[in-house]
Amino acid sequence: MDEKEARKLIVEIGKLMYDKGYVTSSDGNISYRLGENLILATPTQVSKGRMSEEIMALTDLDGNPLNDRRVSSEIQMHLLIYRMRPDVNAVCHAHVPNGTAFAAAGLAIDAPILSEVILTLGCVPLTAYGTPSTPELTDALKPYVEHHNALLMENHGVVAYGKDLWQAFDRLETLEHTAKIAILAKSLGGANDLPQDAIEKLINIREKAGYLTEAARCQACGYLEHADVKCSLDAPPVNNENSNAGKISLTREELIELLAQAANIG
Ligand SMILES: [Zn+2]
């Protein structure tokens, strides 16, 4: 894709992000890798719903400006991903409400509840809080960038990336949709997990179809620990405390009842 097309598409995706409520005010940013050391990115302090093609900033992979537009200070998050993932050419960062609710609650999006999410996105881990625009944030993302395609940033927001701008946006949309369904299912009493053999079948299908590579077997993901598909690479740590896998939550009443039953049995 040439620069003119990329500028046009960033404006279009920015408008979609704003219209869908993924960002408000001047939140969020979008970038595209135009060349080996050339990044096109949304500028600082602008609503993603009201951008025009000529306002985009250009930087190199170290964040040095290459035109007179000032890039967002959050560009370091994007540059880390480009440096670590040669297959990634586009990054979308947003404060999507449902996905960010998971991040604010200290939860990963990693329960095996939707077959298509296992096929196309995989697990979305929770990365530790780091002050936005500082190395604290990029250091927290580092262990997870290689094997995941989207990340939750604790008490901040989410970032999704892919081979082109549409794939990055689609992954952001899938993440937000999954978070919303998980929250709705919880209000109906909780979602049921897919059985282990169904998860393994989906993992085999996604690799054959080329949706995700074998690297995704190494995601920080509670349910992959028990699956019979092995990761042959260095895997990031699974923080089971923040994982939804196998987690049971009880209301106060349910807990009291359970304790009472246990006392009676005893
Ligand atoms: Zn942000």
Short mmCIF file of N, CA and C in Angstrom, two decimals, residues 94-197:
data_model
loop_
_atom_site.label_atom_id
_atom_site.label_comp_id
_atom_site.label_asym_id
_atom_site.label_seq_id
_atom_site.Cartn_x
_atom_site.Cartn_y
_atom_site.Cartn_z
N ALA A 94 -6.51 1.79 21.46
CA ALA A 94 -7.76 2.45 21.82
C ALA A 94 -8.12 2.16 23.27
N HIS A 95 -9.11 2.90 23.76
CA HIS A 95 -9.61 2.68 25.12
C HIS A 95 -11.03 2.11 24.99
N VAL A 96 -11.15 0.98 24.28
CA VAL A 96 -12.47 0.35 24.08
C VAL A 96 -13.13 0.07 25.44
N PRO A 97 -14.41 0.41 25.62
CA PRO A 97 -15.00 0.33 26.96
C PRO A 97 -15.00 -1.07 27.59
N ASN A 98 -15.42 -2.09 26.85
CA ASN A 98 -15.51 -3.42 27.47
C ASN A 98 -14.14 -4.04 27.68
N GLY A 99 -13.28 -3.93 26.68
CA GLY A 99 -11.92 -4.46 26.82
C GLY A 99 -11.17 -3.73 27.93
N THR A 100 -11.34 -2.43 28.01
CA THR A 100 -10.65 -1.66 29.04
C THR A 100 -11.23 -1.96 30.43
N ALA A 101 -12.52 -2.34 30.46
CA ALA A 101 -13.10 -2.75 31.75
C ALA A 101 -12.38 -3.99 32.29
N PHE A 102 -12.07 -4.94 31.40
CA PHE A 102 -11.28 -6.11 31.81
C PHE A 102 -9.92 -5.63 32.36
N ALA A 103 -9.28 -4.73 31.62
CA ALA A 103 -7.95 -4.24 32.02
C ALA A 103 -8.01 -3.50 33.35
N ALA A 104 -9.11 -2.78 33.59
CA ALA A 104 -9.25 -2.04 34.84
C ALA A 104 -9.57 -2.98 36.00
N ALA A 105 -10.28 -4.08 35.68
CA ALA A 105 -10.63 -5.06 36.72
C ALA A 105 -9.48 -6.03 36.99
N GLY A 106 -8.41 -5.91 36.22
CA GLY A 106 -7.25 -6.78 36.42
C GLY A 106 -7.47 -8.18 35.86
N LEU A 107 -8.21 -8.28 34.74
CA LEU A 107 -8.51 -9.58 34.15
C LEU A 107 -8.03 -9.66 32.71
N ALA A 108 -7.53 -10.82 32.32
CA ALA A 108 -7.19 -11.08 30.92
C ALA A 108 -8.45 -11.53 30.18
N ILE A 109 -8.42 -11.44 28.83
CA ILE A 109 -9.52 -12.01 28.03
C ILE A 109 -9.00 -13.33 27.50
N ASP A 110 -9.15 -14.37 28.31
CA ASP A 110 -8.50 -15.63 27.94
C ASP A 110 -9.33 -16.86 28.30
N ALA A 111 -10.65 -16.67 28.44
CA ALA A 111 -11.48 -17.84 28.71
C ALA A 111 -11.89 -18.45 27.36
N PRO A 112 -11.88 -19.79 27.25
CA PRO A 112 -12.21 -20.42 25.97
C PRO A 112 -13.71 -20.52 25.77
N ILE A 113 -14.35 -19.38 25.51
CA ILE A 113 -15.82 -19.39 25.44
C ILE A 113 -16.35 -19.20 24.02
N LEU A 114 -15.53 -18.70 23.09
CA LEU A 114 -16.02 -18.45 21.73
C LEU A 114 -15.08 -19.09 20.71
N SER A 115 -15.64 -20.01 19.89
CA SER A 115 -14.80 -20.77 18.97
C SER A 115 -14.06 -19.86 17.98
N GLU A 116 -14.76 -18.86 17.43
CA GLU A 116 -14.13 -18.03 16.40
C GLU A 116 -13.01 -17.15 16.95
N VAL A 117 -13.09 -16.83 18.23
CA VAL A 117 -12.03 -16.02 18.83
C VAL A 117 -10.76 -16.84 18.98
N ILE A 118 -10.93 -18.14 19.32
CA ILE A 118 -9.76 -19.03 19.39
C ILE A 118 -9.15 -19.15 17.99
N LEU A 119 -10.00 -19.16 16.97
CA LEU A 119 -9.51 -19.29 15.59
C LEU A 119 -8.75 -18.05 15.11
N THR A 120 -9.26 -16.88 15.40
CA THR A 120 -8.72 -15.69 14.72
C THR A 120 -7.90 -14.74 15.59
N LEU A 121 -8.08 -14.80 16.90
CA LEU A 121 -7.37 -13.84 17.75
C LEU A 121 -6.50 -14.53 18.80
N GLY A 122 -7.04 -15.58 19.42
CA GLY A 122 -6.30 -16.22 20.51
C GLY A 122 -6.54 -15.48 21.80
N CYS A 123 -5.66 -15.72 22.78
CA CYS A 123 -5.82 -15.10 24.10
C CYS A 123 -5.28 -13.67 24.10
N VAL A 124 -5.94 -12.84 24.90
CA VAL A 124 -5.46 -11.47 25.07
C VAL A 124 -4.99 -11.33 26.52
N PRO A 125 -3.68 -11.27 26.75
CA PRO A 125 -3.21 -11.24 28.14
C PRO A 125 -3.30 -9.84 28.74
N LEU A 126 -3.25 -9.80 30.05
CA LEU A 126 -3.21 -8.53 30.77
C LEU A 126 -1.74 -8.21 31.07
N THR A 127 -1.29 -7.06 30.63
CA THR A 127 0.09 -6.66 30.94
C THR A 127 0.06 -5.67 32.09
N ALA A 128 1.13 -5.68 32.88
CA ALA A 128 1.16 -4.88 34.11
C ALA A 128 1.06 -3.38 33.81
N TYR A 129 0.59 -2.63 34.77
CA TYR A 129 0.45 -1.19 34.57
C TYR A 129 1.82 -0.53 34.38
N GLY A 130 1.86 0.37 33.44
CA GLY A 130 3.05 1.20 33.24
C GLY A 130 2.58 2.59 32.85
N THR A 131 3.22 3.62 33.36
CA THR A 131 2.79 4.99 33.02
C THR A 131 2.82 5.16 31.51
N PRO A 132 1.68 5.60 30.90
CA PRO A 132 1.66 5.77 29.46
C PRO A 132 2.81 6.69 28.98
N SER A 133 3.32 6.38 27.80
CA SER A 133 4.37 7.17 27.15
C SER A 133 5.73 7.05 27.84
N THR A 134 5.92 6.08 28.74
CA THR A 134 7.23 5.89 29.38
C THR A 134 7.72 4.46 29.12
N PRO A 135 9.03 4.21 29.35
CA PRO A 135 9.54 2.85 29.17
C PRO A 135 8.89 1.83 30.11
N GLU A 136 8.29 2.31 31.21
CA GLU A 136 7.56 1.40 32.11
C GLU A 136 6.52 0.61 31.33
N LEU A 137 5.81 1.32 30.44
CA LEU A 137 4.73 0.68 29.68
C LEU A 137 5.30 -0.31 28.67
N THR A 138 6.30 0.13 27.90
CA THR A 138 6.84 -0.78 26.86
C THR A 138 7.54 -1.98 27.51
N ASP A 139 8.18 -1.80 28.66
CA ASP A 139 8.81 -2.94 29.35
C ASP A 139 7.76 -3.98 29.75
N ALA A 140 6.58 -3.49 30.17
CA ALA A 140 5.52 -4.42 30.59
C ALA A 140 4.94 -5.19 29.40
N LEU A 141 4.96 -4.58 28.22
CA LEU A 141 4.40 -5.24 27.03
C LEU A 141 5.34 -6.29 26.45
N LYS A 142 6.64 -6.01 26.58
CA LYS A 142 7.69 -6.80 25.90
C LYS A 142 7.51 -8.33 25.96
N PRO A 143 7.27 -8.93 27.15
CA PRO A 143 7.20 -10.40 27.18
C PRO A 143 6.05 -10.98 26.36
N TYR A 144 5.07 -10.16 25.98
CA TYR A 144 3.85 -10.69 25.35
C TYR A 144 3.73 -10.40 23.86
N VAL A 145 4.53 -9.45 23.36
CA VAL A 145 4.34 -8.98 21.97
C VAL A 145 4.53 -10.10 20.96
N GLU A 146 5.51 -10.96 21.18
CA GLU A 146 5.89 -11.94 20.17
C GLU A 146 4.78 -12.92 19.81
N HIS A 147 4.07 -13.43 20.82
CA HIS A 147 3.12 -14.50 20.54
C HIS A 147 1.65 -14.07 20.48
N HIS A 148 1.37 -12.82 20.85
CA HIS A 148 -0.01 -12.35 20.86
C HIS A 148 -0.26 -11.32 19.77
N ASN A 149 -1.53 -11.11 19.47
CA ASN A 149 -1.90 -10.14 18.43
C ASN A 149 -2.69 -8.97 19.00
N ALA A 150 -2.93 -9.02 20.29
CA ALA A 150 -3.61 -7.93 20.99
C ALA A 150 -3.26 -8.05 22.47
N LEU A 151 -3.18 -6.92 23.15
CA LEU A 151 -2.80 -6.92 24.57
C LEU A 151 -3.71 -5.98 25.35
N LEU A 152 -3.97 -6.33 26.61
CA LEU A 152 -4.65 -5.41 27.52
C LEU A 152 -3.58 -4.73 28.36
N MET A 153 -3.70 -3.43 28.54
CA MET A 153 -2.76 -2.70 29.39
C MET A 153 -3.50 -2.28 30.65
N GLU A 154 -3.05 -2.80 31.79
CA GLU A 154 -3.77 -2.61 33.05
C GLU A 154 -4.07 -1.12 33.31
N ASN A 155 -5.29 -0.85 33.70
CA ASN A 155 -5.74 0.52 34.02
C ASN A 155 -5.45 1.53 32.92
N HIS A 156 -5.48 1.09 31.67
CA HIS A 156 -5.19 2.00 30.57
C HIS A 156 -6.08 1.71 29.35
N GLY A 157 -5.80 0.64 28.62
CA GLY A 157 -6.55 0.40 27.40
C GLY A 157 -6.03 -0.82 26.69
N VAL A 158 -6.19 -0.87 25.38
CA VAL A 158 -5.81 -2.07 24.63
C VAL A 158 -5.02 -1.67 23.38
N VAL A 159 -4.27 -2.65 22.87
CA VAL A 159 -3.57 -2.44 21.60
C VAL A 159 -3.71 -3.72 20.78
N ALA A 160 -4.01 -3.56 19.47
CA ALA A 160 -4.13 -4.71 18.57
C ALA A 160 -3.30 -4.43 17.33
N TYR A 161 -2.75 -5.49 16.72
CA TYR A 161 -1.85 -5.28 15.58
C TYR A 161 -1.97 -6.44 14.60
N GLY A 162 -1.53 -6.16 13.35
CA GLY A 162 -1.66 -7.17 12.32
C GLY A 162 -0.85 -6.84 11.09
N LYS A 163 -1.01 -7.67 10.05
CA LYS A 163 -0.19 -7.51 8.85
C LYS A 163 -0.57 -6.26 8.06
N ASP A 164 -1.81 -5.80 8.21
CA ASP A 164 -2.22 -4.56 7.54
C ASP A 164 -3.22 -3.82 8.43
N LEU A 165 -3.64 -2.64 8.00
CA LEU A 165 -4.51 -1.80 8.84
C LEU A 165 -5.85 -2.47 9.14
N TRP A 166 -6.43 -3.14 8.15
CA TRP A 166 -7.72 -3.78 8.41
C TRP A 166 -7.58 -4.93 9.40
N GLN A 167 -6.51 -5.70 9.29
CA GLN A 167 -6.35 -6.81 10.24
C GLN A 167 -6.17 -6.27 11.67
N ALA A 168 -5.41 -5.19 11.82
CA ALA A 168 -5.23 -4.60 13.16
C ALA A 168 -6.58 -4.13 13.70
N PHE A 169 -7.35 -3.45 12.85
CA PHE A 169 -8.67 -2.97 13.29
C PHE A 169 -9.60 -4.14 13.61
N ASP A 170 -9.63 -5.15 12.72
CA ASP A 170 -10.51 -6.31 12.95
C ASP A 170 -10.18 -6.99 14.28
N ARG A 171 -8.90 -7.08 14.60
CA ARG A 171 -8.52 -7.71 15.87
C ARG A 171 -8.98 -6.87 17.06
N LEU A 172 -8.89 -5.55 16.90
CA LEU A 172 -9.39 -4.66 17.96
C LEU A 172 -10.89 -4.87 18.14
N GLU A 173 -11.60 -4.97 17.02
CA GLU A 173 -13.05 -5.15 17.06
C GLU A 173 -13.42 -6.50 17.69
N THR A 174 -12.69 -7.56 17.31
CA THR A 174 -12.96 -8.90 17.88
C THR A 174 -12.72 -8.88 19.38
N LEU A 175 -11.64 -8.24 19.79
CA LEU A 175 -11.32 -8.14 21.23
C LEU A 175 -12.48 -7.48 21.98
N GLU A 176 -12.94 -6.35 21.46
CA GLU A 176 -13.99 -5.59 22.14
C GLU A 176 -15.31 -6.38 22.16
N HIS A 177 -15.61 -7.03 21.04
CA HIS A 177 -16.84 -7.82 20.95
C HIS A 177 -16.80 -8.99 21.94
N THR A 178 -15.64 -9.64 22.05
CA THR A 178 -15.47 -10.77 22.97
C THR A 178 -15.65 -10.31 24.41
N ALA A 179 -15.04 -9.16 24.74
CA ALA A 179 -15.13 -8.64 26.10
C ALA A 179 -16.60 -8.35 26.44
N LYS A 180 -17.32 -7.79 25.47
CA LYS A 180 -18.73 -7.45 25.69
C LYS A 180 -19.55 -8.72 25.93
N ILE A 181 -19.32 -9.74 25.09
CA ILE A 181 -20.06 -11.01 25.25
C ILE A 181 -19.73 -11.66 26.60
N ALA A 182 -18.47 -11.62 26.99
CA ALA A 182 -18.07 -12.22 28.28
C ALA A 182 -18.78 -11.52 29.44
N ILE A 183 -18.89 -10.21 29.36
CA ILE A 183 -19.55 -9.45 30.43
C ILE A 183 -21.06 -9.77 30.45
N LEU A 184 -21.67 -9.83 29.26
CA LEU A 184 -23.10 -10.17 29.18
C LEU A 184 -23.36 -11.59 29.69
N ALA A 185 -22.49 -12.53 29.28
CA ALA A 185 -22.68 -13.92 29.72
C ALA A 185 -22.57 -14.02 31.23
N LYS A 186 -21.67 -13.22 31.81
CA LYS A 186 -21.51 -13.24 33.26
C LYS A 186 -22.79 -12.77 33.95
N SER A 187 -23.45 -11.80 33.35
CA SER A 187 -24.69 -11.30 33.95
C SER A 187 -25.82 -12.33 33.83
N LEU A 188 -25.66 -13.31 32.93
CA LEU A 188 -26.67 -14.39 32.79
C LEU A 188 -26.27 -15.63 33.59
N GLY A 189 -25.26 -15.48 34.41
CA GLY A 189 -24.87 -16.61 35.25
C GLY A 189 -23.51 -17.19 34.89
N GLY A 190 -22.90 -16.69 33.84
CA GLY A 190 -21.54 -17.14 33.50
C GLY A 190 -21.52 -17.95 32.22
N ALA A 191 -20.40 -17.80 31.45
CA ALA A 191 -20.26 -18.54 30.18
C ALA A 191 -19.70 -19.92 30.46
N ASN A 192 -20.06 -20.89 29.62
CA ASN A 192 -19.48 -22.23 29.72
C ASN A 192 -18.23 -22.30 28.86
N ASP A 193 -17.17 -22.90 29.37
CA ASP A 193 -15.94 -23.06 28.59
C ASP A 193 -16.12 -24.16 27.55
N LEU A 194 -15.44 -24.02 26.42
CA LEU A 194 -15.39 -25.10 25.44
C LEU A 194 -14.58 -26.25 26.02
N PRO A 195 -14.93 -27.51 25.69
CA PRO A 195 -14.13 -28.63 26.21
C PRO A 195 -12.75 -28.66 25.56
N GLN A 196 -11.82 -29.30 26.27
CA GLN A 196 -10.42 -29.32 25.86
C GLN A 196 -10.20 -29.86 24.44
N ASP A 197 -10.93 -30.94 24.08
CA ASP A 197 -10.71 -31.49 22.74
C ASP A 197 -11.21 -30.55 21.65
#
